[in-house]
Coordinates of C-alpha atoms in Angstrom, one line a residue:
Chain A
X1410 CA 23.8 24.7 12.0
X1411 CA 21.8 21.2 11.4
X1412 CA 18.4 20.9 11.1
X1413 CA 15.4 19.5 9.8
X1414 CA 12.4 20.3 8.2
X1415 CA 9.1 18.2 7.7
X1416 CA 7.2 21.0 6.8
X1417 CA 3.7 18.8 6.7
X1418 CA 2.5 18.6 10.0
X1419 CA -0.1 15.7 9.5
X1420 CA -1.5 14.2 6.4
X1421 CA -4.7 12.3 5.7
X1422 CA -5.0 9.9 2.5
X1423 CA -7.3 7.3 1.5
X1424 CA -6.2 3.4 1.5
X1425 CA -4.1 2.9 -1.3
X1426 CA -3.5 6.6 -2.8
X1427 CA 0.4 7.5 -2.6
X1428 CA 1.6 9.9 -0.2
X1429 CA 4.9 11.8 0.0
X1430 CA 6.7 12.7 2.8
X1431 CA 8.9 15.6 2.8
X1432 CA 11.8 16.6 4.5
X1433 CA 14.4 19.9 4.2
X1434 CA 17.5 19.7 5.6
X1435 CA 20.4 22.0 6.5
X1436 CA 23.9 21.5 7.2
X1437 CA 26.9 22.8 6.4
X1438 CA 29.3 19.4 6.4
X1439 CA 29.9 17.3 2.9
X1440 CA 30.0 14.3 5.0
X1441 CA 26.6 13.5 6.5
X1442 CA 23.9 11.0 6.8
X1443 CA 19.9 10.8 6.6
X1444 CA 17.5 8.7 8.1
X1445 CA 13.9 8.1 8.1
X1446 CA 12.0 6.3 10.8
X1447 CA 8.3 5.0 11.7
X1448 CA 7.1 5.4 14.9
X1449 CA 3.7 3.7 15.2
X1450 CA 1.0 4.3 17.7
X1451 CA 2.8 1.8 20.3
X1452 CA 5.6 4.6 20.2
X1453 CA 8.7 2.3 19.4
X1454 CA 11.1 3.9 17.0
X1455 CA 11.2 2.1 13.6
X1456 CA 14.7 2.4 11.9
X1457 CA 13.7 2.5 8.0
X1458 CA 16.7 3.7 5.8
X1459 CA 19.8 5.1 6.4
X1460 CA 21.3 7.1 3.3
X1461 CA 25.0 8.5 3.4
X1462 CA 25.6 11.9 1.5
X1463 CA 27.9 10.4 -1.1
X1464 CA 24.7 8.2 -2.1
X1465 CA 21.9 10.0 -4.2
X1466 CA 20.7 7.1 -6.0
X1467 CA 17.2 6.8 -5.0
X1468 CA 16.0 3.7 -3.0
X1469 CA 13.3 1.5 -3.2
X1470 CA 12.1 -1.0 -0.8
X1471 CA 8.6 -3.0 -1.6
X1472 CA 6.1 -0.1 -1.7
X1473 CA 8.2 2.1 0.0
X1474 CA 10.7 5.0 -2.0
X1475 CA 13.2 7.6 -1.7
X1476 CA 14.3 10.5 -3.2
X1477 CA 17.4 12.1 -1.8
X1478 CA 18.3 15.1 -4.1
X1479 CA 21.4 17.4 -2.7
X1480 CA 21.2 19.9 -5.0
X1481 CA 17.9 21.0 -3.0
X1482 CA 18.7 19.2 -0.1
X1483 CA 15.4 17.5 0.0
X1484 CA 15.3 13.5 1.2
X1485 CA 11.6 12.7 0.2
X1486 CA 9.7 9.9 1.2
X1487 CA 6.7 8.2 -0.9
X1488 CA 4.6 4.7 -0.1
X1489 CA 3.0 3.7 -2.8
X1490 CA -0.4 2.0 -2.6
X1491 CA -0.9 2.8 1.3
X1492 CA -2.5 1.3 3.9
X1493 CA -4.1 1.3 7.3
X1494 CA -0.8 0.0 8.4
X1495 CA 1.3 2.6 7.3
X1496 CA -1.0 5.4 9.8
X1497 CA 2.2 6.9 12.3
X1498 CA 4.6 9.6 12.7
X1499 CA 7.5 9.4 10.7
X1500 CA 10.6 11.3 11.0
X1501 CA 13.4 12.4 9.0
X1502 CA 16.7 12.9 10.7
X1503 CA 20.3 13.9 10.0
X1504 CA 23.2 12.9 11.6
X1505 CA 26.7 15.0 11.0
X1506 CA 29.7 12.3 10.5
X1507 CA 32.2 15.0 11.7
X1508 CA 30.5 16.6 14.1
X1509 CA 29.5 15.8 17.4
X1510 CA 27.5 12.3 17.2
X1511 CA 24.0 13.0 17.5
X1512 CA 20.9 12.7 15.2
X1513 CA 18.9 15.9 15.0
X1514 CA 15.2 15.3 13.8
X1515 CA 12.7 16.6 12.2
X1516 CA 9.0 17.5 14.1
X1517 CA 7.1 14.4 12.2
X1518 CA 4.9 13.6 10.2
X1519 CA 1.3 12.7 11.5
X1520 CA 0.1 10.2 8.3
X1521 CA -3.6 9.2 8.8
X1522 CA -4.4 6.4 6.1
X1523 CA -8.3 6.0 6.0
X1524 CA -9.5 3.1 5.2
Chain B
X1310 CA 13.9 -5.9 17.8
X1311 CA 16.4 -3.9 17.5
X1312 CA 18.4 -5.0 20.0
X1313 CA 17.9 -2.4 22.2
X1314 CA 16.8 -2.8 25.4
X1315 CA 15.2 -0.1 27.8
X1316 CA 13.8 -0.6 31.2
X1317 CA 11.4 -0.3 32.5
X1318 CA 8.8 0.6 29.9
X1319 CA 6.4 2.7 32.1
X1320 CA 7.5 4.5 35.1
X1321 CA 5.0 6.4 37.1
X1322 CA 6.2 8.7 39.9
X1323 CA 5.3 11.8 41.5
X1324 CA 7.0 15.1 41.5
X1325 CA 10.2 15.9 43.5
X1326 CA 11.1 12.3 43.2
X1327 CA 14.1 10.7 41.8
X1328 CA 13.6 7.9 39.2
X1329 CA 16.5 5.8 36.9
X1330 CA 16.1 4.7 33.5
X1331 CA 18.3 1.7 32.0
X1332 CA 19.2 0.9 28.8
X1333 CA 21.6 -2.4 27.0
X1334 CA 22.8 -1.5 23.9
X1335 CA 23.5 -3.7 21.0
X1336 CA 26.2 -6.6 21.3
X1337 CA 29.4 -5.0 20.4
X1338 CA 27.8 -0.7 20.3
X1339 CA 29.8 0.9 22.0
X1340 CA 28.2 4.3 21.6
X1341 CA 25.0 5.1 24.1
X1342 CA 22.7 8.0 23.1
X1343 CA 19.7 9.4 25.2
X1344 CA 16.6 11.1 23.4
X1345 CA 13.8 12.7 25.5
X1346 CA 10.4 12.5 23.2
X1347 CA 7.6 15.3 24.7
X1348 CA 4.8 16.8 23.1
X1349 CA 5.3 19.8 22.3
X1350 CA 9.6 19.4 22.3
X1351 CA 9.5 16.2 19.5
X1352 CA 12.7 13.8 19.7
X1353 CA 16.0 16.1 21.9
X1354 CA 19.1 14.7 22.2
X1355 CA 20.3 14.6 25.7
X1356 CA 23.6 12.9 25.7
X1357 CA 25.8 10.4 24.0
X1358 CA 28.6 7.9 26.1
X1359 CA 31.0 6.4 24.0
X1360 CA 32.8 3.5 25.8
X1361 CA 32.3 4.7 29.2
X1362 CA 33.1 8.3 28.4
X1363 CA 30.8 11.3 27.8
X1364 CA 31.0 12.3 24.0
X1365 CA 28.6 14.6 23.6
X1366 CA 26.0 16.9 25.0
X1367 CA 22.7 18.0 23.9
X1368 CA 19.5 19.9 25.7
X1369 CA 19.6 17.7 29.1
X1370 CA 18.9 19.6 32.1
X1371 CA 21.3 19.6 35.4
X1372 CA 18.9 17.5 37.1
X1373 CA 19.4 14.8 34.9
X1374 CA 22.8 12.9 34.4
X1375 CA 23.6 10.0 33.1
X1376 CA 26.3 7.5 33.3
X1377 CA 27.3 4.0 31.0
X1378 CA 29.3 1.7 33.2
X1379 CA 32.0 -0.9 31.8
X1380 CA 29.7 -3.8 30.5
X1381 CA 28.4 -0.5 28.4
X1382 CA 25.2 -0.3 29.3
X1383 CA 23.7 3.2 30.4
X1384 CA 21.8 4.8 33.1
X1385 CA 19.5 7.8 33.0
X1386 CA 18.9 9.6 36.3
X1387 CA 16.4 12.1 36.4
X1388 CA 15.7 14.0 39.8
X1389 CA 13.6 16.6 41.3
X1390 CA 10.9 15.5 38.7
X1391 CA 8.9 18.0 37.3
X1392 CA 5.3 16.9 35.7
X1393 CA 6.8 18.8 32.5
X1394 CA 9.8 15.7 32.5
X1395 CA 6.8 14.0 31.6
X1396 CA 7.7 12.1 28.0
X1397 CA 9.0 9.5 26.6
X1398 CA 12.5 8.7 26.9
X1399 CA 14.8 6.7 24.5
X1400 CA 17.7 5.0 24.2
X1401 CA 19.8 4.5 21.1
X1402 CA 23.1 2.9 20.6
X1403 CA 25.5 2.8 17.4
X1404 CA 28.6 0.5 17.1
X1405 CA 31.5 3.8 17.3
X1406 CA 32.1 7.6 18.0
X1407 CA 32.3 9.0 14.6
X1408 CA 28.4 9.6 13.2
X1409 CA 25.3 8.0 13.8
X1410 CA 26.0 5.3 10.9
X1411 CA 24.0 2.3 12.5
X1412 CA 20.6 3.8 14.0
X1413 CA 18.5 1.5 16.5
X1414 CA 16.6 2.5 18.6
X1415 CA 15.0 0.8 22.0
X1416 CA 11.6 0.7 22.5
X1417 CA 11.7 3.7 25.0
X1418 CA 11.0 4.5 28.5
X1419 CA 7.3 6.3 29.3
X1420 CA 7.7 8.2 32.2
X1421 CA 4.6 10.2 34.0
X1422 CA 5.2 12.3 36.7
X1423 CA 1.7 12.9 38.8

């Protein structure tokens, strides 16, 4: 079965410290895809990265990073240097490529950046 | 903008009534995905349409049902409203039927039932 696992529920940093996200995921396809999105306090859905299975070099984009590692099927995400901005939900997902076409989140996580 | 587009963005209705959501996917998607986003539930799939055709079916109760019609976009009915159908509902839409490869998202439906 798929799922997801963002074991940190909420998270509280000060401005500019890093922060890592984590996220666990199961499935039993070779063929699969991971996402991470942002969902701000307006509530929209903010697409972020989209990383196929076949794919573990690790990404970078401005102060944002991650780490996809299948041999502990983790897909971490870190912001560097954080900021008030950066306070949402964010969600890892997966989506199976064979399977029946959905994405199956994770529960989120709360990220509080103090300023 | 993704592209997406959901209407209306707050709906506010009491119980036992019947309410439809809309959504227009992305110029050329031909896949339509619903998500229902509650509290204490996080994001459920509820359904996918692929070109007019149910594809798949996820945690959507039998008094919702949904329907994409041939210019593609999609409807979400919900009826007999409970004040637990209470959430926020979106809409997604990818370009085929094989994996969630292009992920956008609209910017949601809020519905309160009272």
């Amino acid at each position: 079965a798929q799922k997801v696992t963002q074991a940190q529920t909420e998270i509280s940093v000060v401005e500019k410290e890093d922060v890592t996200l984590d996220c666990v995921y199961e499935t039993r396809d070779t063929t699969y895809y991971l996402f991470w999105y942002k969902q701000p306090p307006s509530g929209e859905l903010v697409f972020l990265i989209r990383r196929n299975s076949f794919d573990e070099q690790n990404e970078i984009s401005g102060r944002y990073s991650w780490n996809f590692q299948k041999s502990t099927s983790s897909f971490n995400f870190t912001i560097t240097a954080s900021q008030v901005v950066d306070s949402a939900v964010y969600f890892c997902a997966l989506s199976d490529h064979n399977r029946d076409d959905k994405i199956i989140f994770g529960k989120g996580t709360r990220l509080h950046i103090l300023p | 903008d993704s592209g997406v587009t959901q209407t209306p963005k707050h709906l506010i209705t009491a119980t036992g009534q019947r309410v439809t959501l809309r959504c227009s996917p992305r110029s050329g998607d031909l896949s339509v995905y619903w998500y229902q986003q509650s509290l204490d539930q996080g994001l459920q799939f509820l359904i996918q349409y692929y070109n007019g055709e149910e594809r798949a079916k996820g945690n959507i109760l039998e008094r919702f049902s949904a329907q994409q019609f041939p210019d593609l976009h999609s409807e979400l009915n919900l009826s007999s409203l409970e004040l637990g159908d209470s959430a926020l509902y979106f809409c997604a839409s990818s370009p085929g039927d094989r994996g969630f490869t292009e992920a956008f998202f609209g910017q949601g439906t809020r519905l309160t039932v009272v």
